[in-house]
């Protein structure tokens, strides 16, 4: 990622859901303006989620995610469906695809006694028994998931180019009636779309406008911490675990956000910190360090100077600081054999001094004096539900590569099971004995 890019974790995630050959991938390509997803009449062409970063105004930076069909079959098909369900964790806006002809078929067979229809989803009548929204069970099950996860959703009646004039007229009349009773529906909008003719592409993009607040209301990294003219020192060790030729994402985000507040960021390594203190002294508003350098930086700074870490700032920014703080108390209660789950939101080549798999486990065993068991995951991989129950605590990275929605989903998995959670920065502050100091300004 370059300094000019908006990180994926900072983008609104728009995911495409539907059956195989419902037109998801074709419409994904139409909105993206590129042929990114393979399309074919062969069922199951999309085998893994496909992602594309772009701008959709007035929504801003977004990440489009095309998913495999949720009706896939067989052992491999079941694995693809699981991949599709995993995307729900990060979805901010859902597009549910249903071929327009299938929508008409469902309406045409709707009996007067709804219970005879079988499984599916019924919307309240628009006018008597004649105009009812019916979704087949597969689509209905995903609508329920959207509702459970509070994900705003749009229904896209796809492949509109295959409709006759009479069929199109019936659907357009139904949509007109739906618009007049919109408050009764579970959808933000319902559209006829076609990737062949590009029908509905601009209409769907424009329909995102009322959801622009998803981006605008997001708090910033240094919200309430920095004012114009403030000096903020960023301590960024360059060791064997640092990426070659660049800064890690939280460091990039910190520099940019301080500049946006018209503050003055000063970047140094631990060894250069005394020189900065000598020149600026009490003019420094805040020092932010890599969590691995907590101990050295704490010893170098005057006790009255505010100190925190990039990881702790990310916990605050992503909205889980209070939960992670509560989880810190569990660290001192760990016993021999306890399983500690360490999760990272990005994938990278492990170095000999890797923080997640080397430094943090080493610190934990030294701090507790116990022999612990460690479980790891990285990137989009996450500990399966059946294994979560065996964990004593989850310690997550700063989650800079994950959206707030996905971070919340991960943490809620454990909070619902009453399993404590923490993050790298808070855990290291606790073990270094400076937890109170590291959160005092926050």
PDB file of N, CA, C and O in Angstrom, residues 2 7 20 51 57 92 139 160 183 208 220 235 258 276 287 295 332 368 372 376 381 384 408:
ATOM      1  N   UNK A   2       0.553   2.210  -0.875  1.00  0.00           N
ATOM      2  CA  UNK A   2       1.304   3.454  -0.914  1.00  0.00           C
ATOM      3  C   UNK A   2       0.652   4.472  -0.003  1.00  0.00           C
ATOM      4  O   UNK A   2      -0.474   4.290   0.465  1.00  0.00           O
ATOM      5  N   UNK A   7      -6.549   2.555   2.723  1.00  0.00           N
ATOM      6  CA  UNK A   7      -6.456   1.142   3.122  1.00  0.00           C
ATOM      7  C   UNK A   7      -7.810   0.444   3.011  1.00  0.00           C
ATOM      8  O   UNK A   7      -8.863   1.075   3.178  1.00  0.00           O
ATOM      9  N   UNK A  20     -25.693 -19.104  -7.955  1.00  0.00           N
ATOM     10  CA  UNK A  20     -24.831 -19.222  -9.126  1.00  0.00           C
ATOM     11  C   UNK A  20     -25.586 -18.746 -10.360  1.00  0.00           C
ATOM     12  O   UNK A  20     -26.787 -19.017 -10.508  1.00  0.00           O
ATOM     13  N   UNK A  51     -12.086  -9.067  -4.954  1.00  0.00           N
ATOM     14  CA  UNK A  51     -12.166  -7.731  -4.363  1.00  0.00           C
ATOM     15  C   UNK A  51     -11.639  -6.671  -5.318  1.00  0.00           C
ATOM     16  O   UNK A  51     -10.652  -6.890  -6.010  1.00  0.00           O
ATOM     17  N   UNK A  57     -18.867   7.999  -5.592  1.00  0.00           N
ATOM     18  CA  UNK A  57     -19.354   9.234  -4.974  1.00  0.00           C
ATOM     19  C   UNK A  57     -20.875   9.207  -4.870  1.00  0.00           C
ATOM     20  O   UNK A  57     -21.551   8.686  -5.756  1.00  0.00           O
ATOM     21  N   UNK A  92     -20.532  -3.983   4.824  1.00  0.00           N
ATOM     22  CA  UNK A  92     -21.234  -2.780   5.270  1.00  0.00           C
ATOM     23  C   UNK A  92     -22.538  -2.585   4.501  1.00  0.00           C
ATOM     24  O   UNK A  92     -23.515  -2.079   5.043  1.00  0.00           O
ATOM     25  N   UNK A 139     -32.473 -17.053  -0.832  1.00  0.00           N
ATOM     26  CA  UNK A 139     -32.370 -15.604  -0.718  1.00  0.00           C
ATOM     27  C   UNK A 139     -32.920 -15.126   0.627  1.00  0.00           C
ATOM     28  O   UNK A 139     -32.361 -14.221   1.254  1.00  0.00           O
ATOM     29  N   UNK A 160     -32.387  -8.317 -16.422  1.00  0.00           N
ATOM     30  CA  UNK A 160     -33.609  -7.652 -16.886  1.00  0.00           C
ATOM     31  C   UNK A 160     -33.727  -7.673 -18.405  1.00  0.00           C
ATOM     32  O   UNK A 160     -34.834  -7.561 -18.953  1.00  0.00           O
ATOM     33  N   UNK A 183     -41.349   1.909   3.704  1.00  0.00           N
ATOM     34  CA  UNK A 183     -41.094   1.708   5.133  1.00  0.00           C
ATOM     35  C   UNK A 183     -41.444   0.294   5.591  1.00  0.00           C
ATOM     36  O   UNK A 183     -41.011  -0.146   6.650  1.00  0.00           O
ATOM     37  N   UNK A 208     -26.722   4.535  -3.129  1.00  0.00           N
ATOM     38  CA  UNK A 208     -25.832   4.452  -1.973  1.00  0.00           C
ATOM     39  C   UNK A 208     -25.721   5.779  -1.239  1.00  0.00           C
ATOM     40  O   UNK A 208     -25.252   5.822  -0.095  1.00  0.00           O
ATOM     41  N   UNK A 220     -11.659   9.638  13.729  1.00  0.00           N
ATOM     42  CA  UNK A 220     -10.294   9.597  13.238  1.00  0.00           C
ATOM     43  C   UNK A 220      -9.355   9.091  14.326  1.00  0.00           C
ATOM     44  O   UNK A 220      -9.700   9.038  15.503  1.00  0.00           O
ATOM     45  N   UNK A 235       7.498   7.028  17.579  1.00  0.00           N
ATOM     46  CA  UNK A 235       8.693   6.187  17.703  1.00  0.00           C
ATOM     47  C   UNK A 235       8.481   4.912  16.898  1.00  0.00           C
ATOM     48  O   UNK A 235       7.612   4.092  17.218  1.00  0.00           O
ATOM     49  N   UNK A 258      -2.276  13.307  11.851  1.00  0.00           N
ATOM     50  CA  UNK A 258      -1.703  14.445  12.576  1.00  0.00           C
ATOM     51  C   UNK A 258      -1.610  15.657  11.653  1.00  0.00           C
ATOM     52  O   UNK A 258      -1.944  16.792  12.038  1.00  0.00           O
ATOM     53  N   UNK A 276      15.358  14.376  20.492  1.00  0.00           N
ATOM     54  CA  UNK A 276      14.118  15.132  20.317  1.00  0.00           C
ATOM     55  C   UNK A 276      13.671  15.737  21.645  1.00  0.00           C
ATOM     56  O   UNK A 276      13.245  16.893  21.706  1.00  0.00           O
ATOM     57  N   UNK A 287       3.553  11.175  22.872  1.00  0.00           N
ATOM     58  CA  UNK A 287       4.488  10.246  22.246  1.00  0.00           C
ATOM     59  C   UNK A 287       3.743   8.949  21.953  1.00  0.00           C
ATOM     60  O   UNK A 287       3.072   8.396  22.830  1.00  0.00           O
ATOM     61  N   UNK A 295       8.927  -0.530  26.792  1.00  0.00           N
ATOM     62  CA  UNK A 295       9.785  -0.486  27.967  1.00  0.00           C
ATOM     63  C   UNK A 295      10.873   0.573  27.835  1.00  0.00           C
ATOM     64  O   UNK A 295      11.070   1.407  28.729  1.00  0.00           O
ATOM     65  N   UNK A 332      -2.940 -12.026  33.933  1.00  0.00           N
ATOM     66  CA  UNK A 332      -2.275 -12.424  35.180  1.00  0.00           C
ATOM     67  C   UNK A 332      -2.903 -13.669  35.808  1.00  0.00           C
ATOM     68  O   UNK A 332      -2.418 -14.156  36.835  1.00  0.00           O
ATOM     69  N   UNK A 368       3.803 -14.537  32.942  1.00  0.00           N
ATOM     70  CA  UNK A 368       2.948 -15.427  33.744  1.00  0.00           C
ATOM     71  C   UNK A 368       3.745 -16.496  34.484  1.00  0.00           C
ATOM     72  O   UNK A 368       3.271 -17.044  35.493  1.00  0.00           O
ATOM     73  N   UNK A 372       2.359 -22.012  28.269  1.00  0.00           N
ATOM     74  CA  UNK A 372       1.072 -21.804  27.598  1.00  0.00           C
ATOM     75  C   UNK A 372       1.041 -22.473  26.229  1.00  0.00           C
ATOM     76  O   UNK A 372       2.080 -22.735  25.628  1.00  0.00           O
ATOM     77  N   UNK A 376      -2.664 -19.693  16.369  1.00  0.00           N
ATOM     78  CA  UNK A 376      -2.455 -18.503  15.546  1.00  0.00           C
ATOM     79  C   UNK A 376      -3.366 -18.504  14.316  1.00  0.00           C
ATOM     80  O   UNK A 376      -3.756 -19.558  13.812  1.00  0.00           O
ATOM     81  N   UNK A 381      -8.292 -15.574   7.537  1.00  0.00           N
ATOM     82  CA  UNK A 381      -8.526 -16.784   8.305  1.00  0.00           C
ATOM     83  C   UNK A 381      -8.854 -16.434   9.749  1.00  0.00           C
ATOM     84  O   UNK A 381      -8.298 -15.488  10.301  1.00  0.00           O
ATOM     85  N   UNK A 384     -12.004 -21.354  13.870  1.00  0.00           N
ATOM     86  CA  UNK A 384     -13.349 -21.926  13.712  1.00  0.00           C
ATOM     87  C   UNK A 384     -14.140 -21.896  15.019  1.00  0.00           C
ATOM     88  O   UNK A 384     -13.570 -21.940  16.111  1.00  0.00           O
ATOM     89  N   UNK A 408     -15.470  -5.857  14.757  1.00  0.00           N
ATOM     90  CA  UNK A 408     -16.573  -6.054  15.702  1.00  0.00           C
ATOM     91  C   UNK A 408     -17.095  -7.480  15.641  1.00  0.00           C
ATOM     92  O   UNK A 408     -17.369  -8.101  16.671  1.00  0.00           O
TER      93      UNK A 408
END
